[in-house]
Amino acid sequence: MMLSFVIGNCNFFRKLKRARKVDEHKQCLRYIMNQKHSESANLRQAAGVSRCSRVALQRVHSTTAPLHQGVPTTLWKLGRLNHIAIAVPDMEKATALYRDVLGATVSEKVPLPDHGVYTVFVELGNTKLELLHPLGEKSPISGFLQKNKSGGMHHICIEVDDINAAIADLKTKNIRMLSAEPRIGAHGKPVMFLHPKDCDGVLVELEEA
């Protein structure tokens, strides 16, 4: 009787021990499953943040791109210095100075009735000097020489790649022109003079290259 009781108790405790082990295994499995579920949730959350970031960047790009596209581009470009013009009271004397004294190459004297001047060009390698002398009673150089008896620098000439585009653009910037339309200059190309009061006191000639 006592032996049966002891054997029964042993069987009970063995079953209880096995039950506890099974319960521990179940707890371990639940813990592992919970960890995997938590990791999956974190990955899904990170993916969601990444998608949100991409969407936000796309929205920023879509809103800023039209602003960049709306920036006006310059339709013309300023080029090199073509020449510096000097008004002279005595063309022959001035020509002899640059040719005979300074040894420069000078051109023949050319009349430009449309501009009211005689011109002689002095070659300097990297640019030129343009000697100006009055031609006719209404020459603009006459008034300049009345104020400057010994002569002096009259204007500078800068090349542009598109003179009509330059004129249209400068008018929008309140730069006044000295004529309604471009005229043909000494080099046979269209030119336009800008008002000196709008160019820091310098008379600027634009010439199409």
CSV table of N, CA, C and O in Angstrom, one decimal, residues 72-147:
chain,number,residue,atom,x,y,z
A,72,PRO,N,14.3,84.4,-64.9
A,72,PRO,CA,14.6,84.8,-66.3
A,72,PRO,C,16.1,84.6,-66.6
A,72,PRO,O,16.9,84.9,-65.8
A,73,THR,N,16.4,84.1,-67.8
A,73,THR,CA,17.7,84.0,-68.3
A,73,THR,C,18.1,85.2,-69.1
A,73,THR,O,17.3,85.8,-69.8
A,74,THR,N,19.4,85.6,-69.1
A,74,THR,CA,19.8,86.7,-69.9
A,74,THR,C,19.9,86.3,-71.4
A,74,THR,O,20.4,85.2,-71.7
A,75,LEU,N,19.3,87.1,-72.2
A,75,LEU,CA,19.2,86.8,-73.7
A,75,LEU,C,20.4,87.4,-74.5
A,75,LEU,O,20.4,87.2,-75.6
A,76,TRP,N,21.2,88.1,-73.8
A,76,TRP,CA,22.4,88.7,-74.5
A,76,TRP,C,23.5,88.7,-73.5
A,76,TRP,O,23.4,88.5,-72.3
A,77,LYS,N,24.7,88.9,-74.1
A,77,LYS,CA,25.9,88.8,-73.3
A,77,LYS,C,26.9,90.0,-73.6
A,77,LYS,O,27.1,90.2,-74.8
A,78,LEU,N,27.5,90.6,-72.6
A,78,LEU,CA,28.5,91.6,-72.8
A,78,LEU,C,29.8,91.0,-73.2
A,78,LEU,O,30.2,89.9,-72.7
A,79,GLY,N,30.5,91.6,-74.2
A,79,GLY,CA,31.7,91.0,-74.7
A,79,GLY,C,32.9,91.9,-74.3
A,79,GLY,O,32.9,92.5,-73.3
A,80,ARG,N,33.9,91.9,-75.2
A,80,ARG,CA,35.2,92.6,-74.9
A,80,ARG,C,35.0,94.1,-75.2
A,80,ARG,O,34.1,94.6,-75.9
A,81,LEU,N,36.0,94.9,-74.7
A,81,LEU,CA,36.1,96.3,-75.0
A,81,LEU,C,36.6,96.5,-76.4
A,81,LEU,O,37.7,96.0,-76.8
A,82,ASN,N,35.8,97.1,-77.2
A,82,ASN,CA,36.1,97.2,-78.7
A,82,ASN,C,37.1,98.4,-78.9
A,82,ASN,O,38.1,98.3,-79.5
A,83,HIS,N,36.7,99.6,-78.3
A,83,HIS,CA,37.6,100.7,-78.4
A,83,HIS,C,37.3,101.8,-77.4
A,83,HIS,O,36.2,101.8,-76.8
A,84,ILE,N,38.2,102.7,-77.2
A,84,ILE,CA,38.0,103.9,-76.4
A,84,ILE,C,38.1,105.1,-77.4
A,84,ILE,O,39.1,105.2,-78.1
A,85,ALA,N,37.1,105.9,-77.4
A,85,ALA,CA,37.0,107.1,-78.3
A,85,ALA,C,37.6,108.3,-77.6
A,85,ALA,O,37.2,108.7,-76.5
A,86,ILE,N,38.4,109.1,-78.4
A,86,ILE,CA,39.0,110.3,-77.9
A,86,ILE,C,38.7,111.4,-78.9
A,86,ILE,O,38.9,111.3,-80.1
A,87,ALA,N,38.0,112.5,-78.4
A,87,ALA,CA,37.7,113.6,-79.2
A,87,ALA,C,39.0,114.5,-79.3
A,87,ALA,O,39.7,114.8,-78.3
A,88,VAL,N,39.4,114.9,-80.5
A,88,VAL,CA,40.6,115.7,-80.7
A,88,VAL,C,40.3,116.9,-81.5
A,88,VAL,O,39.5,116.9,-82.5
A,89,PRO,N,40.9,118.1,-81.1
A,89,PRO,CA,40.6,119.3,-81.9
A,89,PRO,C,41.4,119.4,-83.2
A,89,PRO,O,41.0,120.1,-84.1
A,90,ASP,N,42.5,118.6,-83.3
A,90,ASP,CA,43.3,118.6,-84.5
A,90,ASP,C,43.6,117.1,-84.9
A,90,ASP,O,44.4,116.5,-84.3
A,91,MET,N,42.9,116.6,-85.9
A,91,MET,CA,43.0,115.2,-86.2
A,91,MET,C,44.4,114.9,-86.8
A,91,MET,O,44.9,113.8,-86.4
A,92,GLU,N,45.0,115.7,-87.6
A,92,GLU,CA,46.3,115.4,-88.2
A,92,GLU,C,47.4,115.4,-87.1
A,92,GLU,O,48.2,114.5,-87.1
A,93,LYS,N,47.3,116.3,-86.1
A,93,LYS,CA,48.3,116.3,-85.1
A,93,LYS,C,48.1,115.1,-84.2
A,93,LYS,O,49.2,114.4,-83.8
A,94,ALA,N,46.9,114.7,-83.9
A,94,ALA,CA,46.7,113.5,-83.0
A,94,ALA,C,47.1,112.3,-83.7
A,94,ALA,O,47.7,111.4,-83.1
A,95,THR,N,46.8,112.2,-85.0
A,95,THR,CA,47.2,111.0,-85.8
A,95,THR,C,48.7,110.8,-85.8
A,95,THR,O,49.3,109.7,-85.6
A,96,ALA,N,49.4,112.0,-86.0
A,96,ALA,CA,50.9,111.9,-86.0
A,96,ALA,C,51.5,111.5,-84.7
A,96,ALA,O,52.5,110.8,-84.6
A,97,LEU,N,50.8,111.9,-83.6
A,97,LEU,CA,51.3,111.5,-82.3
A,97,LEU,C,51.3,110.0,-82.1
A,97,LEU,O,52.4,109.4,-81.7
A,98,TYR,N,50.2,109.4,-82.5
A,98,TYR,CA,50.2,107.9,-82.3
A,98,TYR,C,51.0,107.1,-83.3
A,98,TYR,O,51.6,106.1,-83.0
A,99,ARG,N,51.0,107.7,-84.5
A,99,ARG,CA,51.7,107.0,-85.6
A,99,ARG,C,53.2,107.2,-85.6
A,99,ARG,O,54.0,106.3,-85.6
A,100,ASP,N,53.6,108.5,-85.5
A,100,ASP,CA,55.1,108.8,-85.6
A,100,ASP,C,55.8,108.8,-84.3
A,100,ASP,O,57.0,108.5,-84.3
A,101,VAL,N,55.2,109.3,-83.2
A,101,VAL,CA,55.8,109.4,-81.9
A,101,VAL,C,55.7,108.0,-81.2
A,101,VAL,O,56.7,107.5,-80.7
A,102,LEU,N,54.5,107.5,-81.1
A,102,LEU,CA,54.3,106.3,-80.3
A,102,LEU,C,54.5,105.0,-81.1
A,102,LEU,O,54.6,103.9,-80.6
A,103,GLY,N,54.5,105.1,-82.5
A,103,GLY,CA,54.8,104.0,-83.3
A,103,GLY,C,53.6,103.0,-83.5
A,103,GLY,O,53.8,101.8,-83.9
A,104,ALA,N,52.4,103.5,-83.3
A,104,ALA,CA,51.2,102.6,-83.5
A,104,ALA,C,50.8,102.6,-84.9
A,104,ALA,O,51.1,103.5,-85.7
A,105,THR,N,50.1,101.6,-85.3
A,105,THR,CA,49.4,101.5,-86.6
A,105,THR,C,48.1,102.2,-86.6
A,105,THR,O,47.3,102.0,-85.7
A,106,VAL,N,47.9,103.2,-87.5
A,106,VAL,CA,46.7,103.9,-87.6
A,106,VAL,C,46.0,103.8,-88.9
A,106,VAL,O,46.7,103.5,-89.9
A,107,SER,N,44.7,104.0,-88.9
A,107,SER,CA,43.9,103.8,-90.2
A,107,SER,C,43.9,105.2,-90.9
A,107,SER,O,44.3,106.2,-90.4
A,108,GLU,N,43.3,105.2,-92.1
A,108,GLU,CA,43.0,106.4,-92.8
A,108,GLU,C,41.8,107.1,-92.1
A,108,GLU,O,41.0,106.5,-91.3
A,109,LYS,N,41.8,108.4,-92.3
A,109,LYS,CA,40.6,109.2,-91.8
A,109,LYS,C,39.4,108.9,-92.6
A,109,LYS,O,39.4,109.0,-93.8
A,110,VAL,N,38.3,108.5,-91.9
A,110,VAL,CA,37.1,108.1,-92.6
A,110,VAL,C,35.9,109.0,-92.1
A,110,VAL,O,35.7,109.2,-90.9
A,111,PRO,N,35.2,109.6,-93.0
A,111,PRO,CA,34.0,110.4,-92.6
A,111,PRO,C,32.8,109.6,-92.3
A,111,PRO,O,32.5,108.6,-93.0
A,112,LEU,N,32.1,109.9,-91.3
A,112,LEU,CA,30.8,109.3,-90.9
A,112,LEU,C,29.7,110.3,-90.8
A,112,LEU,O,29.4,110.8,-89.7
A,113,PRO,N,29.1,110.7,-91.9
A,113,PRO,CA,28.2,111.8,-91.9
A,113,PRO,C,27.0,111.6,-91.0
A,113,PRO,O,26.5,112.5,-90.4
A,114,ASP,N,26.5,110.3,-90.9
A,114,ASP,CA,25.4,110.0,-90.1
A,114,ASP,C,25.6,110.3,-88.6
A,114,ASP,O,24.7,110.5,-87.8
A,115,HIS,N,26.9,110.2,-88.2
A,115,HIS,CA,27.3,110.4,-86.8
A,115,HIS,C,27.9,111.8,-86.6
A,115,HIS,O,28.2,112.2,-85.5
A,116,GLY,N,28.2,112.5,-87.7
A,116,GLY,CA,28.8,113.9,-87.6
A,116,GLY,C,30.2,113.9,-87.2
A,116,GLY,O,30.6,114.8,-86.4
A,117,VAL,N,31.0,112.9,-87.6
A,117,VAL,CA,32.4,112.8,-87.1
A,117,VAL,C,33.3,112.3,-88.2
A,117,VAL,O,32.9,111.6,-89.2
A,118,TYR,N,34.6,112.6,-88.1
A,118,TYR,CA,35.7,111.9,-88.8
A,118,TYR,C,36.3,110.9,-87.8
A,118,TYR,O,36.4,111.3,-86.6
A,119,THR,N,36.7,109.8,-88.3
A,119,THR,CA,37.3,108.8,-87.4
A,119,THR,C,38.7,108.3,-87.9
A,119,THR,O,38.9,108.2,-89.1
A,120,VAL,N,39.6,108.1,-87.0
A,120,VAL,CA,40.8,107.4,-87.2
A,120,VAL,C,41.0,106.4,-86.1
A,120,VAL,O,40.9,106.7,-84.9
A,121,PHE,N,41.3,105.1,-86.5
A,121,PHE,CA,41.5,104.1,-85.5
A,121,PHE,C,43.0,103.8,-85.3
A,121,PHE,O,43.7,103.7,-86.2
A,122,VAL,N,43.3,103.7,-84.0
A,122,VAL,CA,44.7,103.4,-83.6
A,122,VAL,C,44.7,102.0,-83.1
A,122,VAL,O,44.0,101.7,-82.1
A,123,GLU,N,45.5,101.1,-83.7
A,123,GLU,CA,45.5,99.7,-83.3
A,123,GLU,C,46.5,99.5,-82.1
A,123,GLU,O,47.6,100.0,-82.1
A,124,LEU,N,46.0,98.8,-81.0
A,124,LEU,CA,46.8,98.6,-79.8
A,124,LEU,C,47.0,97.2,-79.5
A,124,LEU,O,47.6,96.9,-78.4
A,125,GLY,N,46.6,96.3,-80.4
A,125,GLY,CA,46.8,94.9,-80.1
A,125,GLY,C,45.6,94.3,-79.4
A,125,GLY,O,44.8,93.5,-80.0
A,126,ASN,N,45.4,94.6,-78.1
A,126,ASN,CA,44.3,94.1,-77.3
A,126,ASN,C,43.0,94.9,-77.5
A,126,ASN,O,41.9,94.4,-77.1
A,127,THR,N,43.1,96.1,-78.0
A,127,THR,CA,41.9,97.0,-78.3
A,127,THR,C,42.3,98.1,-79.2
A,127,THR,O,43.4,98.0,-79.8
A,128,LYS,N,41.5,99.1,-79.4
A,128,LYS,CA,41.8,100.2,-80.3
A,128,LYS,C,41.4,101.5,-79.6
A,128,LYS,O,40.6,101.6,-78.7
A,129,LEU,N,42.0,102.6,-80.1
A,129,LEU,CA,41.6,104.0,-79.8
A,129,LEU,C,40.9,104.5,-81.1
A,129,LEU,O,41.3,104.2,-82.2
A,130,GLU,N,39.8,105.2,-80.9
A,130,GLU,CA,39.1,105.9,-82.0
A,130,GLU,C,39.3,107.4,-81.8
A,130,GLU,O,38.8,108.0,-80.8
A,131,LEU,N,40.0,108.0,-82.7
A,131,LEU,CA,40.1,109.5,-82.7
A,131,LEU,C,38.9,110.1,-83.4
A,131,LEU,O,38.6,109.7,-84.5
A,132,LEU,N,38.3,111.0,-82.8
A,132,LEU,CA,37.1,111.7,-83.3
A,132,LEU,C,37.3,113.2,-83.5
A,132,LEU,O,37.9,113.8,-82.7
A,133,HIS,N,36.8,113.6,-84.7
A,133,HIS,CA,36.9,115.1,-85.0
A,133,HIS,C,35.6,115.5,-85.6
A,133,HIS,O,34.9,114.7,-86.4
A,134,PRO,N,35.1,116.7,-85.3
A,134,PRO,CA,33.7,117.1,-85.8
A,134,PRO,C,33.6,117.1,-87.4
A,134,PRO,O,34.6,117.4,-88.1
A,135,LEU,N,32.5,116.7,-87.8
A,135,LEU,CA,32.1,116.7,-89.2
A,135,LEU,C,30.7,117.4,-89.4
A,135,LEU,O,29.7,116.8,-88.9
A,136,GLY,N,30.7,118.5,-89.9
A,136,GLY,CA,29.4,119.3,-90.1
A,136,GLY,C,29.1,120.2,-88.9
A,136,GLY,O,29.7,120.0,-87.8
A,137,GLU,N,28.2,121.1,-89.1
A,137,GLU,CA,27.8,122.0,-88.0
A,137,GLU,C,27.1,121.4,-86.8
A,137,GLU,O,27.2,122.0,-85.7
A,138,LYS,N,26.4,120.3,-87.0
A,138,LYS,CA,25.7,119.7,-85.9
A,138,LYS,C,26.4,118.5,-85.3
A,138,LYS,O,25.7,117.7,-84.6
A,139,SER,N,27.6,118.5,-85.5
A,139,SER,CA,28.4,117.3,-84.9
A,139,SER,C,28.3,117.3,-83.4
A,139,SER,O,28.6,118.4,-82.8
A,140,PRO,N,28.1,116.2,-82.8
A,140,PRO,CA,28.1,116.1,-81.3
A,140,PRO,C,29.4,116.4,-80.7
A,140,PRO,O,29.6,116.7,-79.5
A,141,ILE,N,30.5,116.2,-81.5
A,141,ILE,CA,31.8,116.4,-81.0
A,141,ILE,C,32.2,117.9,-80.9
A,141,ILE,O,33.0,118.2,-80.0
A,142,SER,N,31.5,118.7,-81.6
A,142,SER,CA,31.7,120.1,-81.5
A,142,SER,C,31.4,120.6,-80.1
A,142,SER,O,32.1,121.4,-79.5
A,143,GLY,N,30.2,120.2,-79.6
A,143,GLY,CA,29.8,120.7,-78.3
A,143,GLY,C,30.8,120.1,-77.2
A,143,GLY,O,31.1,120.8,-76.3
A,144,PHE,N,31.3,118.9,-77.4
A,144,PHE,CA,32.2,118.3,-76.5
A,144,PHE,C,33.5,119.1,-76.4
A,144,PHE,O,34.1,119.4,-75.4
A,145,LEU,N,34.0,119.5,-77.6
A,145,LEU,CA,35.3,120.3,-77.7
A,145,LEU,C,35.1,121.7,-77.2
A,145,LEU,O,36.1,122.3,-76.8
A,146,GLN,N,33.9,122.2,-77.3
A,146,GLN,CA,33.7,123.6,-76.7
A,146,GLN,C,33.9,123.6,-75.2
A,146,GLN,O,34.4,124.5,-74.6
A,147,LYS,N,33.5,122.5,-74.6
A,147,LYS,CA,33.7,122.3,-73.1
A,147,LYS,C,35.1,121.8,-72.8
A,147,LYS,O,35.6,122.0,-71.6
